[in-house]
Coordinates of C-alpha atoms in Angstrom, one line a residue:
Chain A
L1 CA 0.6 -4.4 -16.9
A2 CA 1.5 -0.9 -15.7
K3 CA 4.7 -1.6 -13.9
T4 CA 6.6 1.2 -12.3
T5 CA 10.3 1.8 -12.0
Q6 CA 11.9 4.1 -9.4
P7 CA 15.4 4.7 -8.1
I8 CA 16.2 2.3 -5.3
S9 CA 17.5 5.0 -3.0
M10 CA 18.2 8.7 -2.7
D11 CA 20.1 10.9 -0.2
S12 CA 19.3 14.5 0.7
Y13 CA 20.0 17.1 3.3
E14 CA 17.5 18.9 5.5
G15 CA 16.0 22.0 3.7
Q16 CA 16.7 20.7 0.2
E17 CA 14.0 19.9 -2.4
V18 CA 13.8 16.3 -3.4
N19 CA 12.5 15.0 -6.7
I20 CA 11.7 11.3 -7.1
T21 CA 10.9 10.2 -10.6
C22 CA 8.8 7.1 -11.5
S23 CA 8.6 5.5 -14.9
H24 CA 5.3 3.8 -16.0
N25 CA 5.5 3.3 -19.7
N26 CA 2.4 1.1 -19.9
I27 CA 0.0 3.3 -18.0
A28 CA -3.6 2.8 -19.1
T29 CA -5.9 5.7 -20.2
N30 CA -8.0 5.7 -17.0
D31 CA -5.2 5.1 -14.5
Y32 CA -4.3 7.6 -11.9
I33 CA -0.8 7.9 -10.4
T34 CA -0.6 7.7 -6.7
W35 CA 2.3 8.2 -4.3
Y36 CA 2.6 6.7 -0.8
Q37 CA 5.0 7.2 2.0
Q38 CA 6.0 4.4 4.4
F39 CA 7.9 4.5 7.7
P40 CA 9.3 1.4 9.2
S41 CA 6.7 -1.0 10.8
Q42 CA 3.8 1.3 9.7
G43 CA 1.3 1.1 6.9
P44 CA 1.9 3.2 3.8
R45 CA 0.4 6.7 3.9
F46 CA -1.3 8.4 0.9
I47 CA 0.7 11.5 -0.2
I48 CA -0.7 12.7 -3.4
Q49 CA -2.6 11.5 -6.5
G50 CA -2.8 12.9 -10.0
Y51 CA -3.9 12.2 -13.6
K52 CA -2.1 14.8 -15.7
T53 CA -0.1 18.1 -15.5
K54 CA 0.5 19.2 -11.9
V55 CA -1.1 18.6 -8.6
T56 CA 0.0 20.3 -5.4
N57 CA -1.1 19.8 -1.8
E58 CA 0.3 20.8 1.6
V59 CA 3.1 18.2 1.6
A60 CA 4.1 17.6 -2.0
S61 CA 3.7 18.3 -5.7
L62 CA 3.2 15.8 -8.5
F63 CA 4.4 16.6 -12.0
I64 CA 3.0 14.5 -14.9
P65 CA 4.1 15.1 -18.5
A66 CA 1.6 15.0 -21.3
D67 CA 2.5 11.4 -22.4
R68 CA 2.0 10.3 -18.7
K69 CA 4.8 7.7 -19.1
S70 CA 6.5 9.1 -16.0
S71 CA 5.8 11.2 -13.0
T72 CA 7.9 13.2 -10.5
L73 CA 7.1 13.6 -6.8
S74 CA 8.6 16.8 -5.4
L75 CA 9.1 17.2 -1.7
P76 CA 10.0 20.8 -0.8
R77 CA 12.5 21.5 2.0
V78 CA 12.7 18.0 3.4
S79 CA 13.3 17.4 7.1
L80 CA 14.7 14.4 8.9
S81 CA 11.2 13.1 9.4
D82 CA 10.8 12.7 5.7
T83 CA 13.2 9.8 5.8
A84 CA 11.0 6.9 4.5
V85 CA 10.3 4.7 1.6
Y86 CA 8.2 6.4 -1.2
Y87 CA 6.1 4.2 -3.5
C88 CA 4.7 5.2 -6.9
L89 CA 1.6 3.2 -7.8
V90 CA -0.4 2.9 -11.0
G91 CA -3.6 0.8 -11.0
E92 CA -4.0 -2.4 -13.0
G93 CA -6.6 -5.0 -13.2
A94 CA -9.2 -6.4 -15.4
G95 CA -12.6 -4.8 -15.9
N96 CA -13.7 -2.9 -12.9
T97 CA -11.6 -4.9 -10.5
D98 CA -8.7 -2.8 -9.3
K99 CA -5.6 -3.9 -7.6
L100 CA -2.7 -1.6 -6.8
I101 CA 0.6 -3.2 -7.0
F102 CA 3.6 -1.7 -5.2
G103 CA 6.9 -1.5 -7.0
T104 CA 10.2 -1.6 -5.2
G105 CA 9.9 2.0 -3.9
T106 CA 12.6 4.6 -3.3
R107 CA 14.3 4.7 0.1
L108 CA 14.9 8.4 0.9
Q109 CA 17.5 9.2 3.6
V110 CA 17.6 12.8 4.8
F111 CA 20.7 13.9 6.7
P112 CA 21.1 16.8 9.0
Chain B
D1 CA -13.3 8.2 11.7
T2 CA -10.6 8.1 9.0
E3 CA -8.6 5.2 10.2
V4 CA -8.1 1.5 9.5
T5 CA -7.6 -0.3 12.8
Q6 CA -5.8 -3.6 12.9
T7 CA -5.5 -6.0 15.9
P8 CA -3.4 -7.3 17.3
K9 CA -0.3 -5.2 16.6
H10 CA 2.0 -8.1 17.4
L11 CA 1.4 -11.8 17.2
V12 CA 3.6 -14.8 17.9
M13 CA 2.2 -18.2 17.0
G14 CA 3.4 -21.7 16.7
M15 CA 3.1 -23.7 13.4
T16 CA 0.2 -25.7 14.8
N17 CA -1.8 -22.8 16.1
K18 CA -4.9 -21.2 14.7
K19 CA -5.1 -17.4 15.0
S20 CA -7.0 -14.5 13.3
L21 CA -6.0 -11.0 12.3
K22 CA -8.7 -8.4 12.4
C23 CA -9.2 -5.2 10.5
E24 CA -11.9 -2.6 10.9
Q25 CA -12.9 0.6 9.2
H26 CA -15.8 3.0 9.6
M27 CA -15.3 5.2 6.5
G28 CA -18.0 3.6 4.5
H29 CA -15.4 2.0 2.2
R30 CA -16.7 -0.9 0.2
A31 CA -13.3 -2.4 -0.8
M32 CA -10.9 -3.9 1.6
Y33 CA -7.5 -5.5 1.0
W34 CA -4.9 -7.7 2.7
Y35 CA -1.2 -7.2 1.9
K36 CA 1.9 -9.0 3.2
Q37 CA 5.2 -7.2 3.6
K38 CA 8.5 -8.8 4.3
A39 CA 11.4 -6.7 5.7
K40 CA 12.8 -4.2 3.2
K41 CA 10.4 -5.4 0.5
P42 CA 7.2 -3.7 -0.9
P43 CA 3.8 -4.8 0.3
E44 CA 2.4 -7.7 -1.7
L45 CA -1.3 -8.0 -2.5
M46 CA -2.9 -11.1 -1.1
F47 CA -6.7 -10.6 -1.3
V48 CA -9.2 -8.0 -2.5
Y49 CA -12.8 -7.8 -1.2
S50 CA -15.4 -5.7 -3.0
Y51 CA -18.8 -5.2 -1.4
E52 CA -18.1 -8.1 1.0
K53 CA -17.3 -10.5 -1.8
L54 CA -13.8 -11.9 -2.5
S55 CA -12.8 -10.5 -5.9
I56 CA -9.1 -11.3 -6.1
N57 CA -7.0 -14.0 -4.5
E58 CA -3.4 -13.6 -5.6
S59 CA -2.7 -17.4 -5.4
V60 CA -2.3 -17.3 -1.7
P61 CA -1.8 -20.6 0.1
S62 CA -4.9 -22.0 1.8
R63 CA -3.4 -21.7 5.2
F64 CA -4.5 -18.1 4.9
S65 CA -8.2 -17.8 4.8
P66 CA -9.9 -14.3 4.5
E67 CA -13.3 -13.4 5.7
C68 CA -15.4 -10.3 5.3
P69 CA -18.4 -10.6 7.8
N70 CA -19.7 -7.1 6.9
S71 CA -18.7 -3.9 5.1
S72 CA -16.6 -2.7 8.1
L73 CA -14.7 -5.8 9.1
L74 CA -12.1 -8.0 7.4
N75 CA -10.5 -11.0 9.0
L76 CA -7.5 -13.1 8.1
H77 CA -7.6 -16.6 9.6
L78 CA -4.3 -18.3 10.0
H79 CA -3.7 -22.0 10.4
A80 CA -0.6 -24.2 10.1
L81 CA 1.7 -21.4 9.1
Q82 CA 5.4 -21.7 8.3
P83 CA 8.2 -19.6 9.7
E84 CA 8.6 -18.0 6.3
D85 CA 5.1 -16.5 6.7
S86 CA 6.5 -14.2 9.4
A87 CA 5.9 -10.7 8.1
L88 CA 4.0 -7.4 8.6
Y89 CA 0.3 -8.0 7.5
L90 CA -1.4 -4.8 6.3
C91 CA -5.0 -4.2 5.8
A92 CA -6.3 -1.4 3.6
S93 CA -9.6 0.0 2.4
S94 CA -10.7 2.3 -0.4
Q95 CA -14.0 3.8 -1.5
D96 CA -14.4 1.1 -4.1
T97 CA -12.3 -0.8 -6.6
H98 CA -13.0 1.3 -9.6
R99 CA -9.9 2.3 -11.4
A100 CA -10.4 6.0 -11.0
S101 CA -10.9 5.6 -7.2
R102 CA -7.5 5.8 -5.6
G103 CA -6.4 6.6 -2.2
Y104 CA -6.1 3.6 -0.1
T105 CA -6.1 4.0 3.7
F106 CA -3.8 1.5 5.4
G107 CA -3.7 0.2 8.9
S108 CA -0.5 0.1 10.9
G109 CA -0.3 -3.6 10.4
T110 CA 0.1 -6.8 12.5
R111 CA 3.7 -7.9 13.0
L112 CA 3.4 -11.7 12.8
T113 CA 6.1 -14.1 14.0
V114 CA 5.7 -17.8 13.4
V115 CA 7.9 -20.0 15.6

């Protein structure tokens, strides 16, 4: 089972870069790493996905080392609206049936 | 259309009531999911449908009954619920359930209160 471990919470200030690390020691060869953002009383929102090395999009970067046992979500210059829970997900399942299991997530609080 | 639409947004029901939650997507996704989320906890997977067939039931009590009438719709029928079933119920869809196919699209959820 590819469980994930993240810090429970993080604090930051507006304009700073935030790095959230996720540990996934048992990641399978074919698994991708996906990060979601969730605001209160809303469904999680896809942020970024990667398999190895580095992926960047308009909102975040994802760094994955060669052994793929961890990954780091990087949010550049956060704002108050980035206050949310961030989940790191790695797929698991038997055969072709996939089920994404959410870990505890990291609650990010951004202060002015 | 890149959304998953859930109705109703809020639902209050008694323990003897029967109600249904609805989920709809028009992205051509062939996998749909139900998750349950309690306050300050991560979403917990309940059911997975792949090509309109139930592929995973995470040992969910029978008072929750999923249904997938077609590739765009997913229902969750509720009967004889308990107060501890009060939660945010989230529907999601993805292109398919293949391991390399990530990127779930979630709906905004139905906030269910059982009284």
